[in-house]
Tab-separated table of C-alpha atoms in Angstrom:
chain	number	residue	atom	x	y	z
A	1	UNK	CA	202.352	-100.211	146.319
A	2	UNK	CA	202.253	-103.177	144.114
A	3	UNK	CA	198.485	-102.889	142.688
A	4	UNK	CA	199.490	-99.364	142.034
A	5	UNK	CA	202.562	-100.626	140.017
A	6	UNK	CA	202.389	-98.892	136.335
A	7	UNK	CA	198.615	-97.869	137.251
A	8	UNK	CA	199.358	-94.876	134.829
A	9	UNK	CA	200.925	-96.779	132.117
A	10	UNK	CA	198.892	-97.439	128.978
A	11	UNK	CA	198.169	-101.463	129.010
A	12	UNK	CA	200.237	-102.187	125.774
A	13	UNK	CA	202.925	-100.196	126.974
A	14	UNK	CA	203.187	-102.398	130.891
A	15	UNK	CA	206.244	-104.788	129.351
A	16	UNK	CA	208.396	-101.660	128.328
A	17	UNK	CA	207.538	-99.286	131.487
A	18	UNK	CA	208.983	-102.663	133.335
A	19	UNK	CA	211.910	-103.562	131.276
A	20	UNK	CA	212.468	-99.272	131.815
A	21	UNK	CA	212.042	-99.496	135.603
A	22	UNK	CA	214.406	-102.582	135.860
A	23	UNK	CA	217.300	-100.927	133.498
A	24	UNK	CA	217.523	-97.346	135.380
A	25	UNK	CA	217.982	-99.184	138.455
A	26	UNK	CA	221.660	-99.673	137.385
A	27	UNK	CA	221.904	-96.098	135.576
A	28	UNK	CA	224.327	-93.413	136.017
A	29	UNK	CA	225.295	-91.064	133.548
A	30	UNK	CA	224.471	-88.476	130.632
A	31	UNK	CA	220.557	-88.424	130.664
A	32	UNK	CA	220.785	-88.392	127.186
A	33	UNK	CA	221.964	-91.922	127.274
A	34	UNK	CA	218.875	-93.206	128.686
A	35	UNK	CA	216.260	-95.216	126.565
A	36	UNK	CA	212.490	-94.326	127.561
A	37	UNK	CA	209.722	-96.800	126.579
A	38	UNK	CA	207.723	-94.923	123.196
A	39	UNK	CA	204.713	-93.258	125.155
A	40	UNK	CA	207.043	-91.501	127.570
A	41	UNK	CA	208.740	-89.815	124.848
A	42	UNK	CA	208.135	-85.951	124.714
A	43	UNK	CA	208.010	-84.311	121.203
A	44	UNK	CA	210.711	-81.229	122.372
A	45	UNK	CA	214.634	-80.801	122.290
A	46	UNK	CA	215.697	-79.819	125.775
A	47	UNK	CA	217.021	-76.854	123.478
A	48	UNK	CA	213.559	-75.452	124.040
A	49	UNK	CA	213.577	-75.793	128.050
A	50	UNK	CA	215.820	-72.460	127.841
A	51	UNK	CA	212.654	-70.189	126.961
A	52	UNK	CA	210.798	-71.728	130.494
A	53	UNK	CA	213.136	-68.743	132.667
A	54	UNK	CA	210.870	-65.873	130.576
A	55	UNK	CA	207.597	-66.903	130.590
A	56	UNK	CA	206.626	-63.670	132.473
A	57	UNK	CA	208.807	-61.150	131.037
A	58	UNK	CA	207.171	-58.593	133.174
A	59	UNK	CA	208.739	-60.201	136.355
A	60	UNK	CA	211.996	-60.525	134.405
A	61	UNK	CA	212.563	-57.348	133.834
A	62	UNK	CA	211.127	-55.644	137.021
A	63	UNK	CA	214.317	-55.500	138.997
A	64	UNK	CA	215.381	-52.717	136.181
A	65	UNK	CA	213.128	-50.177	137.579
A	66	UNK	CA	214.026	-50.616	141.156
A	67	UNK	CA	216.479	-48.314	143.082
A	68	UNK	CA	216.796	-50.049	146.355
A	69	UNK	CA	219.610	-52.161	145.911
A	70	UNK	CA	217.730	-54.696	148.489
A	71	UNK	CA	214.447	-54.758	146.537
A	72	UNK	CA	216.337	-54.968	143.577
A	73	UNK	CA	217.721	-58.049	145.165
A	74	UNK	CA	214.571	-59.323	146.580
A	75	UNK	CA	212.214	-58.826	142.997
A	76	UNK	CA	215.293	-61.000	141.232
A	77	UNK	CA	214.918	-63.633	143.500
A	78	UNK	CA	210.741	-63.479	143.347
A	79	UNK	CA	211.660	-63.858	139.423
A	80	UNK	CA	214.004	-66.753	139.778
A	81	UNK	CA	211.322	-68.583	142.007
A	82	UNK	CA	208.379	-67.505	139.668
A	83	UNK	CA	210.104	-69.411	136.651
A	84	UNK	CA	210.530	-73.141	138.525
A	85	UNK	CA	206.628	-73.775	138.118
A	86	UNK	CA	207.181	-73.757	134.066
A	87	UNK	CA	211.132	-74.865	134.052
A	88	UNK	CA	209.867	-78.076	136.557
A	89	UNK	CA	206.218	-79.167	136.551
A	90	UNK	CA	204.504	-76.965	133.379
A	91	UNK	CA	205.093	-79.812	131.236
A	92	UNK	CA	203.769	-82.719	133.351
A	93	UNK	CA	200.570	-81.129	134.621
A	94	UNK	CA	200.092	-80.068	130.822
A	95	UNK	CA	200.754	-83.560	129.342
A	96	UNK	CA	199.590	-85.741	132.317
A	97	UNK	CA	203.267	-86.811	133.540
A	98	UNK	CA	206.771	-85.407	132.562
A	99	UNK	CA	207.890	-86.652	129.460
A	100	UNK	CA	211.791	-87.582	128.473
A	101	UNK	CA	212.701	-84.788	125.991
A	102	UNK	CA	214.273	-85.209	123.095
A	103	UNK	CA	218.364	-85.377	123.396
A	104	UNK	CA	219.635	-82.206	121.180
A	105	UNK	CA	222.212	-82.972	118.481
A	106	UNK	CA	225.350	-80.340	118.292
A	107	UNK	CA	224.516	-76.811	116.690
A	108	UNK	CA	221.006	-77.690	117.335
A	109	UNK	CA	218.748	-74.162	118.168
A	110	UNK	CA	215.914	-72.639	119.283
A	111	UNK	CA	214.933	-69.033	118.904
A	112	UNK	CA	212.097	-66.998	119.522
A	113	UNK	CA	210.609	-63.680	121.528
A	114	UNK	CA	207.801	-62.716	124.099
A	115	UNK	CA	205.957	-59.811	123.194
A	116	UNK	CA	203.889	-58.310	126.040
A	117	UNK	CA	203.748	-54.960	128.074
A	118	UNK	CA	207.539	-54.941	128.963
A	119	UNK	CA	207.670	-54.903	125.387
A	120	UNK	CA	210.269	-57.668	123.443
A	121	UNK	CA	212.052	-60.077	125.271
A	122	UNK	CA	214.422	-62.337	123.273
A	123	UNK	CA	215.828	-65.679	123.262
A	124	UNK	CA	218.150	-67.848	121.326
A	125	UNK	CA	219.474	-71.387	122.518
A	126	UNK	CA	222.187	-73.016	121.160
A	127	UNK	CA	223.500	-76.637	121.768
A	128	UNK	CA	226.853	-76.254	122.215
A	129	UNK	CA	228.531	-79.703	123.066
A	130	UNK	CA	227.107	-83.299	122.654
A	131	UNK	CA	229.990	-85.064	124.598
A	132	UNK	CA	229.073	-84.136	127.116
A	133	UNK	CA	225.170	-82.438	126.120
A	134	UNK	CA	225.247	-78.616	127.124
A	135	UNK	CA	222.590	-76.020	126.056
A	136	UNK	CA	223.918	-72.615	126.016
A	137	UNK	CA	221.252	-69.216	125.828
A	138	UNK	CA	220.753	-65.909	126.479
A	139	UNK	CA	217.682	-64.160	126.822
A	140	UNK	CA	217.108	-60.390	126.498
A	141	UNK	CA	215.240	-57.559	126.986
A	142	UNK	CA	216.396	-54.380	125.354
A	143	UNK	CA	213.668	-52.026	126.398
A	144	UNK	CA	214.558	-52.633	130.173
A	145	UNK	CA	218.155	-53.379	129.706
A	146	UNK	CA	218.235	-56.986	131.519
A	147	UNK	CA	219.622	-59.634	130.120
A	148	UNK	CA	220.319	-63.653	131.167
A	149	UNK	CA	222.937	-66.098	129.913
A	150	UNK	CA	223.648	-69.402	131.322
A	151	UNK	CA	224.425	-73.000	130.395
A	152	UNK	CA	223.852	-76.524	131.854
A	153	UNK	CA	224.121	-80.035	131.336
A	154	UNK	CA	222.893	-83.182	133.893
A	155	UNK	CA	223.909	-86.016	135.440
A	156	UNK	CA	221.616	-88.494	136.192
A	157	UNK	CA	221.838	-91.687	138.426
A	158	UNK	CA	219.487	-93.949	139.926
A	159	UNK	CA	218.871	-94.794	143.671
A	160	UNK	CA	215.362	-95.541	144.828
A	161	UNK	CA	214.262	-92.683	141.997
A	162	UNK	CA	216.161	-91.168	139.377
A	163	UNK	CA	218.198	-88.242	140.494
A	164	UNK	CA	219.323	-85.593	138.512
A	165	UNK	CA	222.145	-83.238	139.640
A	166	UNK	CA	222.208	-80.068	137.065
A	167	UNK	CA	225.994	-78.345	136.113
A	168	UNK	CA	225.939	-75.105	134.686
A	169	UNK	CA	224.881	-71.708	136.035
A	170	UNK	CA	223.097	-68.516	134.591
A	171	UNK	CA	223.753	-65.288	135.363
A	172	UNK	CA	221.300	-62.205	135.290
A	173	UNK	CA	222.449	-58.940	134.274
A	174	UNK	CA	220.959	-55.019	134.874
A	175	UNK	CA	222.393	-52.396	132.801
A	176	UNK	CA	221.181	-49.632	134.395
A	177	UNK	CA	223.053	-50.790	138.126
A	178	UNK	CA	226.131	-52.861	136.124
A	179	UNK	CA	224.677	-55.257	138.327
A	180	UNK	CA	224.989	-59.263	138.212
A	181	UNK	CA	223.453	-62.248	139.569
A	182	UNK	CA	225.144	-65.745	139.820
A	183	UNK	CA	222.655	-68.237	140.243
A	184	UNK	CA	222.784	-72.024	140.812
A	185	UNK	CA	220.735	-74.851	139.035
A	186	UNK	CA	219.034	-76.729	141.393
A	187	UNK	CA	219.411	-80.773	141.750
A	188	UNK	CA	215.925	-82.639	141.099
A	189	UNK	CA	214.611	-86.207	141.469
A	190	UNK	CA	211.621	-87.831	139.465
A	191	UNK	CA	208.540	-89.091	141.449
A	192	UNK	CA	206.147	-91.514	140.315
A	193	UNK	CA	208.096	-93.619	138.354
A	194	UNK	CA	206.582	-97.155	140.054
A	195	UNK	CA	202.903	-95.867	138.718
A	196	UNK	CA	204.291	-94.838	135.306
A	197	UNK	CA	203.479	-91.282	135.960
A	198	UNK	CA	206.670	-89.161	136.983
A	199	UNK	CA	206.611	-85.270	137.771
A	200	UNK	CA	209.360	-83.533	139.028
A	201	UNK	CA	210.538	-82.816	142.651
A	202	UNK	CA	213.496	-80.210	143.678
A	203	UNK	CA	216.107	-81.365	146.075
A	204	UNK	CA	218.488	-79.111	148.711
A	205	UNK	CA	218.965	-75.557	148.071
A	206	UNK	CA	220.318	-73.307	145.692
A	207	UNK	CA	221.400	-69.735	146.237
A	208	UNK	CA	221.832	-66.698	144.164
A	209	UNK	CA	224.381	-64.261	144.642
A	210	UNK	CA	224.598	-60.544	143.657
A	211	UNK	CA	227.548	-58.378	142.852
A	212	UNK	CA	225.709	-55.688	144.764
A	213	UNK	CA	226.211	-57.539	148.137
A	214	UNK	CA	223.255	-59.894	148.675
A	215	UNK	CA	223.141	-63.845	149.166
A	216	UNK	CA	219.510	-65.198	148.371
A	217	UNK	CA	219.507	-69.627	149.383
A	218	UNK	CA	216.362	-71.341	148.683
A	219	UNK	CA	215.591	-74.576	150.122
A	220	UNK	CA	213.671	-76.869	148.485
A	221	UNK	CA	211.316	-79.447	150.703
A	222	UNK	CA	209.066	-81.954	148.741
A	223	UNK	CA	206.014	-83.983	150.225
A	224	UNK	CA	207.654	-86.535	152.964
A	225	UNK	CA	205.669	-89.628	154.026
A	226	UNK	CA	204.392	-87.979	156.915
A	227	UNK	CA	204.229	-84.488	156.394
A	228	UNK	CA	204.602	-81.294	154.226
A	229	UNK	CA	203.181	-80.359	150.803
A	230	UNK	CA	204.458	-81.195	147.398
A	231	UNK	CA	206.766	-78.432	145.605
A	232	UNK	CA	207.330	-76.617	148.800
A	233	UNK	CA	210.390	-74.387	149.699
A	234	UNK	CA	211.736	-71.655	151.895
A	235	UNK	CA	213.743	-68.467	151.078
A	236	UNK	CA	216.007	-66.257	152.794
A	237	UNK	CA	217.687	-62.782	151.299
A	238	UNK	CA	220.750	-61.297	153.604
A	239	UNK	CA	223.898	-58.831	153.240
A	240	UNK	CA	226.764	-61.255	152.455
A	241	UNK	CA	228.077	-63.423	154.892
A	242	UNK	CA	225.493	-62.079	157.508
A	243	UNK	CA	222.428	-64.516	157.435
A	244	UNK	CA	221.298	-64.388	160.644
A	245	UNK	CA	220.555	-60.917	159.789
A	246	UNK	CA	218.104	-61.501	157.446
A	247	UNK	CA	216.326	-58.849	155.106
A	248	UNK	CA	213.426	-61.217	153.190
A	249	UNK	CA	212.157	-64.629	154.066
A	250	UNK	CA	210.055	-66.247	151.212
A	251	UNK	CA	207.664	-69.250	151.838
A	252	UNK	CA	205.341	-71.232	149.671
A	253	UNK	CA	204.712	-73.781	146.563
A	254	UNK	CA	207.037	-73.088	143.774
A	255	UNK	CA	203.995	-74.288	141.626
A	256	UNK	CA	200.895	-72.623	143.207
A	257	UNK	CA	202.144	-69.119	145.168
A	258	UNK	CA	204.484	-67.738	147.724
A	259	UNK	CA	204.817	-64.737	150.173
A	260	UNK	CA	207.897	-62.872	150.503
A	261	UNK	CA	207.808	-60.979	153.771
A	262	UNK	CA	209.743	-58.380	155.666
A	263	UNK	CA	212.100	-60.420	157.774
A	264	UNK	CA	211.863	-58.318	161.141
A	265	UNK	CA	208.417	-56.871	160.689
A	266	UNK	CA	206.583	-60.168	159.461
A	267	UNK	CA	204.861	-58.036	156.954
A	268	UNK	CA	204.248	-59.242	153.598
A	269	UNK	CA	205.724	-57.213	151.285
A	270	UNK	CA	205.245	-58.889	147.895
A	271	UNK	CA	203.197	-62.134	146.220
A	272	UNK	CA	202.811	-64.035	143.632
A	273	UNK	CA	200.495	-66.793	142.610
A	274	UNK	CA	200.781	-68.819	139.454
A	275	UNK	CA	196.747	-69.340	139.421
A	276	UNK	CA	196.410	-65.290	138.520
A	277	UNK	CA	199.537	-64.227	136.649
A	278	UNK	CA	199.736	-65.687	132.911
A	279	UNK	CA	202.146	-67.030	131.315
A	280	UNK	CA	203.169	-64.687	127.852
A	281	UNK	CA	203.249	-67.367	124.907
A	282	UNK	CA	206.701	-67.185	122.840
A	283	UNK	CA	206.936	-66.437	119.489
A	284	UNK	CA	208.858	-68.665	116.618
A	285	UNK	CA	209.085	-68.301	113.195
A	286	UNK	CA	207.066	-70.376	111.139
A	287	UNK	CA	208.490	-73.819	110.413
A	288	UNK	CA	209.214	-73.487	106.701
A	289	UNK	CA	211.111	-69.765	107.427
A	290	UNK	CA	213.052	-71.569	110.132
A	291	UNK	CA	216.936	-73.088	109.417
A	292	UNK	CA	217.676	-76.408	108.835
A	293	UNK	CA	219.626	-76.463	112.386
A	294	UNK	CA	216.176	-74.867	114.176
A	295	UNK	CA	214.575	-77.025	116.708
A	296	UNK	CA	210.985	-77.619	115.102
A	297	UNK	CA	211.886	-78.060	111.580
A	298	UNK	CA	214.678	-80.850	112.679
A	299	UNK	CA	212.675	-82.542	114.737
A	300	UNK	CA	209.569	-82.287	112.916
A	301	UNK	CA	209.294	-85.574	111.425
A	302	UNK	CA	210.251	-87.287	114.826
A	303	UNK	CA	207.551	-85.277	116.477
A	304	UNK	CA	204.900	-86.346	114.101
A	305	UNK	CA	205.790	-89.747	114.339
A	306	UNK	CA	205.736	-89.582	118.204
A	307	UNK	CA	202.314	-87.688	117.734
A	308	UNK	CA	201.079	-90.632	115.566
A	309	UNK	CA	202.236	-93.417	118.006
A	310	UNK	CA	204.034	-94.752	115.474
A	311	UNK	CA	207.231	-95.973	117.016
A	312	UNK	CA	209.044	-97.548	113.893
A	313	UNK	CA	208.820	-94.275	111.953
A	314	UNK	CA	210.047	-92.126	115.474
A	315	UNK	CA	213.215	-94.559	115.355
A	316	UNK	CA	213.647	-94.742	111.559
A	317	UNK	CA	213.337	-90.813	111.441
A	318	UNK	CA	215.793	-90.502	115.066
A	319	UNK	CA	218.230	-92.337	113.059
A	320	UNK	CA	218.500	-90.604	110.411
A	321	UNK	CA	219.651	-87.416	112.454
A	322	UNK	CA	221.572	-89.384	114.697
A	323	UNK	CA	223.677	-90.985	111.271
A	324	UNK	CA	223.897	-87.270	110.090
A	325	UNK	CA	226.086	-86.153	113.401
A	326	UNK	CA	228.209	-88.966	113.405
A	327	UNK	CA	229.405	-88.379	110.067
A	328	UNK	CA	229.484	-84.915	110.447
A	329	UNK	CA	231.482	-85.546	113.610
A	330	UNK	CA	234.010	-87.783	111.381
A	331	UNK	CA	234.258	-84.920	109.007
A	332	UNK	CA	235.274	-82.697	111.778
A	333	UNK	CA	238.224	-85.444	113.044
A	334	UNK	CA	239.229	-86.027	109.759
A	335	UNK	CA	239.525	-81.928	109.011
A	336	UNK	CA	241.571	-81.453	112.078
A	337	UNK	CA	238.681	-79.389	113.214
A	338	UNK	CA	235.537	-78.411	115.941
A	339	UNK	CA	232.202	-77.329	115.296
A	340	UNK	CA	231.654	-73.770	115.143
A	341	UNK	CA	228.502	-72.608	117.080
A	342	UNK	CA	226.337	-69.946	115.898
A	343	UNK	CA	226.151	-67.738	118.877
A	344	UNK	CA	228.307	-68.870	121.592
A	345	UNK	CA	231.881	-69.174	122.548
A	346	UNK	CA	234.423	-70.380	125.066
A	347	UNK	CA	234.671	-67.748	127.790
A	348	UNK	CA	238.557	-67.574	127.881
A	349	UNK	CA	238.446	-66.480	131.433
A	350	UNK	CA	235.427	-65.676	133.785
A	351	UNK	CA	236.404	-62.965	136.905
A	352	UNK	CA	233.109	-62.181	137.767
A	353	UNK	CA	231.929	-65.645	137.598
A	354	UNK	CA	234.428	-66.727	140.008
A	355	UNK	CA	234.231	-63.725	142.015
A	356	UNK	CA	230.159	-64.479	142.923
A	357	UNK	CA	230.628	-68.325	142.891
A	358	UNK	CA	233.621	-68.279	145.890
A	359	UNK	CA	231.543	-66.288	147.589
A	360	UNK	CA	228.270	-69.370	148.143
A	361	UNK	CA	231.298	-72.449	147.878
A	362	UNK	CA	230.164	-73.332	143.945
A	363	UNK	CA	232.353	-75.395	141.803
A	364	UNK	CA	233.129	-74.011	138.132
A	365	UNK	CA	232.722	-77.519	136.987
A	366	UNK	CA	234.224	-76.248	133.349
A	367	UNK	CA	235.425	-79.873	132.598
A	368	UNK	CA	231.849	-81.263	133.060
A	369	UNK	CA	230.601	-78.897	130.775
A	370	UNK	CA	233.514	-78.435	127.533
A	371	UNK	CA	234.483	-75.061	129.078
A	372	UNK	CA	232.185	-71.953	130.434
A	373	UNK	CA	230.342	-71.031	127.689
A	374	UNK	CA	228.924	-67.277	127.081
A	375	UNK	CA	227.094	-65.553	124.222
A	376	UNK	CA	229.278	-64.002	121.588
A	377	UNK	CA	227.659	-60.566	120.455
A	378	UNK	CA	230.248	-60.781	117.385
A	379	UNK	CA	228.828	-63.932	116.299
A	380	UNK	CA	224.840	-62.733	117.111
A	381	UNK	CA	226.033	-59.658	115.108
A	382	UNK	CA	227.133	-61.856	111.976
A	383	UNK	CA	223.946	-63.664	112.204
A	384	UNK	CA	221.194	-61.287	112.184
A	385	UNK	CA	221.483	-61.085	108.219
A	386	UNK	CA	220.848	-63.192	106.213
A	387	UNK	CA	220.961	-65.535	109.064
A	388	UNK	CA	217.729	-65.210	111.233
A	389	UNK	CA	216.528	-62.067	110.389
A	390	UNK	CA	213.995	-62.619	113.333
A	391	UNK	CA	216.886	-62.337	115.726
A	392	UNK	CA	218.147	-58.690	116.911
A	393	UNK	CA	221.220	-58.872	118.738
A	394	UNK	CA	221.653	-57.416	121.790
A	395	UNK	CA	223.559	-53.889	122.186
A	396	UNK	CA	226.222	-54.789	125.244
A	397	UNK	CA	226.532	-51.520	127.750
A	398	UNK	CA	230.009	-50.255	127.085
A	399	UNK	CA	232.451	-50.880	129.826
């Protein structure tokens, strides 16, 4: 292992990688925290990671048109597993290794839509607390009535690798059933550190539970010294509470393909393969429409700096920002007052949430995230005009 020590790293950057290596080993905490050596840096917000759940909209909304409540079931959980490739590993096979994002400042946002056959799919992403950092979105499709919200933050600490445990959850709505899904954020480690090339690998299992009646758990494997291939994992769909009677068993690479089979017959009843379905490239506005408090235009001048290599102009440029929220920050203390985000709110209370999540043993976790946080179509509403006239709120299915 030792030759192969920082074999990735560029040569002028072999002192940093190795002070970096040396200071994680100690490390537990906000990942936000953490300092990367320069040519590890990524030019994105993690506000942006929110539009990796849609990048096949035609998948995401496919549930919609199904009227077997265990199909239904089974195409949600072929979308959840169809979306790890480009939440996990896009950016690393893309950019040669994964890259530490840049840490979102609060009120920070990212918006945007997918255009494609299942016609416009919408997203906005909101940063909604810094202490501790939690992205908040919701992504829609009005066409097909489906519709995901969720929220996360991560903790990170270091063992032989750095392992990052994800809080948070999304949930998947259908209009046309009233139907929900509670899923769970799975934990993840980085490989490839020692060589100063890291990708992502998933750990455990997560599991995704429906208000119809179905329990999906996926079980993440990675490449062991011995045996087994990298990104693996197996899948299992079953009535509630029954899983030795299983309906769907799902096997494969979250980033090349999977099968999803009949779980009595053996059959295969669905597929899908990464290498022939695209990807359906999201839409932003131009920089100079976008608001001060957009993604790209704040970090703009940090990105080009990173871009450059220049490393004294990405810190001079960081600080600047950084100096902003502090005082605004003190402004707030001094008022007696909190931020006010754009398009989310405190969920006062959560039924439905806690109904699913007793149901597969998860943890609300609300104090590790400032409170459960859901999109507020009043807000949304208010901010379509003059606000982000790209943005078209959603219309909510009356109750």
């Amino acid at each position: 292992m030792a030759e192969k020590e920082g074999s990735a790293v560029p040569p002028q950057a072999k002192s940093s990688w190795s002070s970096f290596l040396k200071s994680i080993a100690s490390f537990n905490g906000d990942l936000s925290t953490m300092t990367a050596p320069a040519f590890i840096l990524s030019t994105k917000s993690l506000t942006e990671f929110s539009s990796y759940w849609t990048e096949h909209p035609s998948v995401f909304v496919a549930p919609a048109a199904e009227k077997d409540p265990a199909r239904r079931a089974m195409l949600v959980l072929k979308w959840f597993l169809s979306t790890l490739k480009q939440q996990y590993a896009s950016r690393s096979e893309k950019l040669g290794s994964e890259k530490k994002p840049l840490n979102p400042f609060l009120g920070e946002l990212f918006l945007g839509k997918w255009e494609d056959q299942a016609g416009t799919t919408q997203l906005v992403s909101e940063q909604v607390s810094h202490h501790p950092p939690v992205t908040a979105y919701s992504i829609w499709n009005e066409k097909h009535g489906v519709r995901l919200e969720g929220y996360n933050a991560q903790k990170a600490s270091f063992k032989t690798t750095i392992n990052v445990k994800q809080i948070g959850h999304a949930m998947l709505h259908l209009d046309a059933f009233n139907e929900s899904y509670l899923i769970t954020l799975p934990s993840l480690h980085i490989e490839g550190l020692i060589m100063g090339s890291p990708y992502v690998e998933l750990n455990s299992s997560t599991y995704i539970q429906s208000s119809s009646g179905y329990t999906a758990r996926i079980d993440y494997t990675g490449k062991g010294w011995v045996s087994g291939k990298k990104n693996s994992f197996t899948a299992v769909l079953y009535p509630d509470g029954k899983e030795k009677e299983a309906i769907y068993k799902v096997d494969g690479q979250w980033t090349d393909a999977f099968q999803i089979k009949d779980a009595k017959t053996k059959a295969v009843v669905d597929t899908f393969d990464h290498k022939s379905i695209k990807t359906t490239p999201l839409t932003v506005a131009p920089i100079e429409e976008q608001d001060d408090f957009e993604t790209r235009r704040a970090w703009k001048k940090v990105s080009d700096a990173i871009n450059k290599g220049n490393m004294d102009l990405t810190s001079f440029e960081k600080t600047i920002i950084e100096t902003r929220q502090r005082e605004m920050r003190q402004e707030e203390r001094d008022d007696g007052r909190e931020w006010e985000r754009k398009f989310f709110s405190r969920a006062p209370s959560y039924p439905l949430f806690e109904q699913l999540a007793k149901k597969i043993g998860e943890s609300i976790n609300d104090s590790q995230t400032n409170g459960v946080w859901q999109f507020d179509k009043e807000k949304a509403a208010a901010a379509k005009s003059p606000y982000h006239p790209h943005i078209t709120p959603p219309i909510y299915e009356k109750k």
